[in-house]
């Protein structure tokens, strides 16, 4: 048997349900060099330092070998999105994308969605009523954020299934498990990305000069002091917002319910006092973050971490979920405590690439959990652990079957 | 909650940021004794940074600027009362009106006040004011609301620059007169000073550097204009005096504490020194009024006027006030502050004036996004970011680890060639100003000290 490196064990599908013992091993090592030359980092202090270190690039072009670390090399036929470039380019793109999305130019946009998010969540929760078996992913956690992000961007409802299909293929491309169908997966992911990009840029083009109040339209028609996004930039930004705008939230909601079902006391507590939900969401972002690791960092120069020199151009993999449970940072780090007060997690990353959509993800998850707790009485897990999705990066259950104790009886 | 080593009576003089945070920390740490807060202002503690920003822009009323109360402090509040002296021998604080407050431990957190305009007659003109308190801010916003023809800002440090920014934000004409070669130069040196000057001018500020205001002129008791050292004249109906701060230590004259115009000196554990340099055991100090030795800056006694320092130092002081010897902690926070002006967010870590050279490590003035890194004798001592705060943590670690200057040039957004230049700050050795005292007596048991004079 070939030597099993830590990263192989983490990405191995068998570890998906519980990677945390491997993360503990990683923290022990602090810096774990892998056979392919990549470096894993997992303590709170090291991850924090590297996320704020200006010598660490997010642009894969700075890798000595763009294929190392199991990532898709950046496609050459499309400009990179802002998560794949560094400042000042990153800052310019992100600022342009932020203008219609958040403060200071659009401070009320996300808050203004509260009613709509609640409406969709209630409708979905209502459809669960009286059913004794539910798949929380298909019946709730997936359609909610998809409905919200498509509504926000201005994607017509009838196109949502197509968006779903493209997203699945793109996410499969993030699957770092080396396997037989690697090539096919990569090709499919690229094609899906291209398909989605063409579709979204078509939508945006149709709105140029005809503002319709949605985000795509705002991005296409905005002419601020920093100029505008080029059609190519607009296209990849839209793809990024659409995918990142729901893939992570699905997992946050699902991991959230799974965690609560595993902690009946916490569930009862939140049910009794929904005012505690915002704090519990922060704890979930620490305890079961939907983005487990950042695989695409690269040092621009030799960087020393814990006495180990990480050479310039090497793949640097920051394991956020390991840092989130560092016992040197948190008391009872492996305990889920919805009342925890000192929570400074990497659920949304940190530093310049800190998650753009965090306010939206928080809003959706708060509303989702509140509505679910209200709608479900006596929910119970059908299988634990549930079947997981393949990706070790965007980690979450593929299905989460829940049974409701039928009222009136036993 | 474990009991504290030392119960008893604690008196805090100065009921603002440092005083309040110390009181909260005392209770958080389990202090159950009697706690009294004495404050000269008659309103409960509030937050000062918004006074020169959101308040002047009309976003918040001065009356509504608050500090979040993080917990109940269960204290006797003596607001609107000035402390006038300390008797170290009898452990009492003397209040205006003659009342004596006994203490077992005392925290001095009397902060600073605005340096007044030196000519009392001119300072009394309607329209002439300084900005330190909420009352000042209310007055100034009222004057700005009235739509003055022109506002004169005297002094272009942080407060003066923020006021100028707020005036331009309201569309008011503003003239800034600065004795130095550029705004902010005293705090950040020449490179960022030049940047700040260009920035102010780009925002329509009438900036006059290398010039001083020689007199303020009034008619019928109201300000009408000012004369400048270069022979120029400015018509203005509001003048804001931004000449820096004066430490509130006069009330300690004669107390025997090492208090002077630069503040009250203390050890790294916030214990005040007496005038002989002997550490007291029961008198502590925190916030803007304190001068404390910092190992990273060659143990020079630093006086900072930073919000974060007041908070961190208050917490350390509170901890040490109720902890015995080995459990006491040093105040070793790396200094940090922020400012916002002309749409920019400026943040600083370390002590920029403790430097001889500076390099633009990331970004550039042209982009209005940059990080300037400061070095002293070959090591990193400070960094200042403009709209680029996310990497300051990295530089903070360089400062903490005395990393070599200039820092590694390989960064993701280095857009100008990193060439260190002189930092153009005042000589760092002047950071520390000893008290002006004379030794008296000749026999060892008669040796003593006398205060020679106060600078001002
Ligand atoms: C307009 C303005 C803007 C600022 N902006 C920033 C910023 O952006 N960033 C930043 O880092 N810092 C900023 N600061 C500095 C920050 O506010 C101070 O560092 C902080 O207030 C210090 O707190 P303190 O409690 O030590 O002193 P102070 O806030 O000065 O409080 C001292 C208190 O003691 C009282 N007192 C004085 N003498 C006596 C006496 N004898 N008896 C009783 N009471 C007495 C005073 O009335 C006062 O209330 C700003 C300050 C001002 C004025």
CSV table of N, CA and C and ligand atoms in Angstrom, one decimal, chain B residues 13-19 38-41 46-53 81-84 109-113 131-133 159 162 248 251 286-289 304-308 310 336-340, ligand 1:
chain,number,residue,atom,x,y,z
B,13,UNK,N,-10.7,57.7,39.5
B,13,UNK,CA,-10.9,59.1,39.2
B,13,UNK,C,-10.7,59.2,37.7
B,14,UNK,N,-11.8,59.8,37.0
B,14,UNK,CA,-11.8,59.9,35.6
B,14,UNK,C,-12.9,58.8,35.1
B,15,UNK,N,-14.1,59.3,34.8
B,15,UNK,CA,-15.1,58.4,34.4
B,15,UNK,C,-15.4,58.4,32.9
B,16,UNK,N,-14.4,58.0,32.2
B,16,UNK,CA,-14.6,57.9,30.7
B,16,UNK,C,-14.2,56.5,30.3
B,17,UNK,N,-13.6,56.4,29.1
B,17,UNK,CA,-13.4,55.1,28.6
B,17,UNK,C,-12.6,54.2,29.5
B,18,UNK,N,-11.4,54.7,29.9
B,18,UNK,CA,-10.5,53.8,30.7
B,18,UNK,C,-11.2,53.6,32.1
B,19,UNK,N,-11.8,54.6,32.7
B,19,UNK,CA,-12.4,54.4,34.0
B,19,UNK,C,-13.5,53.4,34.0
B,38,UNK,N,-15.3,58.7,40.1
B,38,UNK,CA,-15.4,60.2,40.1
B,38,UNK,C,-15.2,60.8,38.8
B,39,UNK,N,-16.1,61.6,38.3
B,39,UNK,CA,-15.9,62.2,36.9
B,39,UNK,C,-16.3,63.6,36.9
B,40,UNK,N,-15.4,64.4,36.3
B,40,UNK,CA,-15.7,65.8,36.2
B,40,UNK,C,-16.9,66.2,35.3
B,41,UNK,N,-17.0,65.4,34.2
B,41,UNK,CA,-18.1,65.6,33.3
B,41,UNK,C,-19.4,65.1,33.9
B,46,UNK,N,-19.0,58.2,27.8
B,46,UNK,CA,-19.5,58.1,26.4
B,46,UNK,C,-18.2,57.9,25.5
B,47,UNK,N,-18.4,57.7,24.2
B,47,UNK,CA,-17.3,57.4,23.3
B,47,UNK,C,-16.9,58.7,22.6
B,48,UNK,N,-15.6,58.9,22.6
B,48,UNK,CA,-15.1,60.1,21.9
B,48,UNK,C,-14.9,60.0,20.4
B,49,UNK,N,-14.4,58.9,19.9
B,49,UNK,CA,-14.0,58.9,18.4
B,49,UNK,C,-15.2,59.4,17.5
B,50,UNK,N,-16.4,59.1,17.8
B,50,UNK,CA,-17.4,59.6,16.8
B,50,UNK,C,-17.6,61.1,16.9
B,51,UNK,N,-17.1,61.7,17.9
B,51,UNK,CA,-17.3,63.2,18.1
B,51,UNK,C,-16.8,64.0,16.9
B,52,UNK,N,-15.7,63.5,16.3
B,52,UNK,CA,-15.1,64.2,15.2
B,52,UNK,C,-15.4,63.6,13.9
B,53,UNK,N,-16.3,62.6,13.9
B,53,UNK,CA,-16.6,61.9,12.7
B,53,UNK,C,-18.2,61.9,12.5
B,81,UNK,N,-18.2,66.0,39.4
B,81,UNK,CA,-17.3,66.4,40.6
B,81,UNK,C,-15.9,66.2,40.2
B,82,UNK,N,-15.1,67.2,40.5
B,82,UNK,CA,-13.7,67.2,40.1
B,82,UNK,C,-12.9,66.7,41.3
B,83,UNK,N,-11.9,65.9,41.1
B,83,UNK,CA,-11.0,65.5,42.1
B,83,UNK,C,-9.9,66.6,42.1
B,84,UNK,N,-9.5,67.0,43.3
B,84,UNK,CA,-8.5,68.1,43.4
B,84,UNK,C,-7.2,67.7,44.0
B,109,UNK,N,-7.4,57.9,35.9
B,109,UNK,CA,-7.8,57.7,34.5
B,109,UNK,C,-8.3,59.0,34.0
B,110,UNK,N,-7.6,60.1,34.3
B,110,UNK,CA,-8.2,61.4,34.0
B,110,UNK,C,-7.9,61.9,32.6
B,111,UNK,N,-7.2,61.1,31.8
B,111,UNK,CA,-7.1,61.4,30.4
B,111,UNK,C,-6.5,62.8,30.1
B,112,UNK,N,-6.9,63.3,29.0
B,112,UNK,CA,-6.4,64.6,28.5
B,112,UNK,C,-7.5,65.6,28.2
B,113,UNK,N,-7.1,66.8,28.0
B,113,UNK,CA,-8.1,67.8,27.5
B,113,UNK,C,-7.5,68.5,26.3
B,131,UNK,N,-12.3,70.6,20.4
B,131,UNK,CA,-13.1,69.5,20.4
B,131,UNK,C,-12.5,68.4,21.3
B,132,UNK,N,-13.2,68.1,22.4
B,132,UNK,CA,-12.7,67.0,23.2
B,132,UNK,C,-13.9,66.3,23.8
B,133,UNK,N,-14.9,67.1,24.2
B,133,UNK,CA,-16.1,66.5,24.9
B,133,UNK,C,-17.3,66.4,24.1
B,159,UNK,N,-7.3,65.0,14.8
B,159,UNK,CA,-8.6,65.6,15.1
B,159,UNK,C,-8.9,66.7,14.1
B,162,UNK,N,-9.8,65.2,10.7
B,162,UNK,CA,-11.1,64.6,10.7
B,162,UNK,C,-12.2,65.7,10.6
B,248,UNK,N,-4.3,65.6,31.9
B,248,UNK,CA,-4.9,66.1,33.1
B,248,UNK,C,-4.2,65.6,34.4
B,251,UNK,N,-4.1,68.3,38.9
B,251,UNK,CA,-4.7,68.0,40.2
B,251,UNK,C,-3.8,67.1,41.1
B,286,UNK,N,-4.2,54.5,34.0
B,286,UNK,CA,-4.5,53.9,32.7
B,286,UNK,C,-5.1,54.9,31.8
B,287,UNK,N,-4.9,54.7,30.5
B,287,UNK,CA,-5.5,55.5,29.5
B,287,UNK,C,-4.6,56.7,29.1
B,288,UNK,N,-5.2,57.7,28.5
B,288,UNK,CA,-4.4,58.8,27.9
B,288,UNK,C,-3.5,59.5,28.9
B,289,UNK,N,-3.8,59.4,30.2
B,289,UNK,CA,-3.0,60.2,31.2
B,289,UNK,C,-1.7,59.4,31.5
B,304,UNK,N,0.2,57.5,25.0
B,304,UNK,CA,-0.5,57.3,23.8
B,304,UNK,C,-1.9,57.9,24.0
B,305,UNK,N,-2.5,58.3,22.9
B,305,UNK,CA,-3.9,58.8,22.9
B,305,UNK,C,-4.7,57.9,22.0
B,306,UNK,N,-4.8,56.7,22.4
B,306,UNK,CA,-5.5,55.7,21.5
B,306,UNK,C,-6.6,55.0,22.3
B,307,UNK,N,-7.7,54.9,21.7
B,307,UNK,CA,-8.9,54.3,22.3
B,307,UNK,C,-8.5,52.9,22.7
B,308,UNK,N,-7.9,52.1,21.9
B,308,UNK,CA,-7.5,50.7,22.2
B,308,UNK,C,-6.6,50.6,23.4
B,310,UNK,N,-6.4,52.7,25.9
B,310,UNK,CA,-7.1,53.0,27.1
B,310,UNK,C,-7.9,51.7,27.6
B,336,UNK,N,-2.1,50.6,18.9
B,336,UNK,CA,-2.9,50.6,17.6
B,336,UNK,C,-3.9,51.7,17.7
B,337,UNK,N,-4.1,52.4,16.6
B,337,UNK,CA,-5.2,53.3,16.5
B,337,UNK,C,-5.8,53.4,15.1
B,338,UNK,N,-6.9,54.0,15.0
B,338,UNK,CA,-7.5,54.2,13.6
B,338,UNK,C,-8.0,55.6,13.5
B,339,UNK,N,-8.3,56.0,12.3
B,339,UNK,CA,-8.9,57.3,12.0
B,339,UNK,C,-9.7,57.1,10.7
B,340,UNK,N,-10.7,57.9,10.5
B,340,UNK,CA,-11.3,57.9,9.2
B,340,UNK,C,-11.5,59.3,8.7
C,1,LIG,C1,-12.6,63.9,19.0
C,1,LIG,C2,-11.8,62.7,19.3
C,1,LIG,C3,-11.6,61.7,18.4
C,1,LIG,C4,-10.9,60.6,18.7
C,1,LIG,N1,-10.8,59.6,17.7
C,1,LIG,C5,-10.0,58.5,17.9
C,1,LIG,C6,-9.9,57.5,17.0
C,1,LIG,O1,-10.4,57.6,15.9
C,1,LIG,N2,-9.1,56.4,17.3
C,1,LIG,C7,-8.5,56.3,18.5
C,1,LIG,O2,-7.8,55.3,18.7
C,1,LIG,N3,-8.6,57.2,19.4
C,1,LIG,C8,-9.4,58.3,19.2
C,1,LIG,N4,-9.5,59.3,20.2
C,1,LIG,C9,-8.8,59.1,21.5
C,1,LIG,C10,-9.7,58.3,22.5
C,1,LIG,O3,-10.9,58.9,22.5
C,1,LIG,C11,-9.0,58.4,23.8
C,1,LIG,O4,-7.8,57.6,23.7
C,1,LIG,C12,-9.8,57.9,25.0
C,1,LIG,O5,-10.9,58.7,25.1
C,1,LIG,C13,-9.0,57.9,26.2
C,1,LIG,O6,-9.8,57.5,27.3
C,1,LIG,P1,-9.4,57.9,28.8
C,1,LIG,O7,-10.5,57.4,29.6
C,1,LIG,O8,-8.0,57.6,29.1
C,1,LIG,O9,-9.4,59.5,28.8
C,1,LIG,P2,-10.6,60.6,28.5
C,1,LIG,O10,-11.5,60.0,27.5
C,1,LIG,O11,-9.9,61.8,28.2
C,1,LIG,O12,-11.3,60.7,29.9
C,1,LIG,C14,-10.8,61.3,31.0
C,1,LIG,C15,-12.0,61.7,31.9
C,1,LIG,O13,-11.5,62.1,33.1
C,1,LIG,C16,-12.2,63.3,33.6
C,1,LIG,N5,-11.3,64.1,34.5
C,1,LIG,C17,-10.2,64.7,34.1
C,1,LIG,N6,-9.6,65.3,35.3
C,1,LIG,C18,-10.5,65.0,36.3
C,1,LIG,C19,-10.4,65.2,37.7
C,1,LIG,N7,-9.5,65.9,38.2
C,1,LIG,N8,-11.5,64.8,38.4
C,1,LIG,C20,-12.4,64.0,37.9
C,1,LIG,N9,-12.5,63.8,36.6
C,1,LIG,C21,-11.5,64.2,35.8
C,1,LIG,C22,-12.5,64.0,32.3
C,1,LIG,O14,-13.5,64.9,32.4
C,1,LIG,C23,-12.8,62.9,31.3
C,1,LIG,O15,-14.1,62.6,31.3
C,1,LIG,C24,-10.3,60.4,19.9
C,1,LIG,C25,-10.4,61.4,20.9
C,1,LIG,C26,-11.2,62.6,20.6
C,1,LIG,C27,-11.3,63.6,21.6
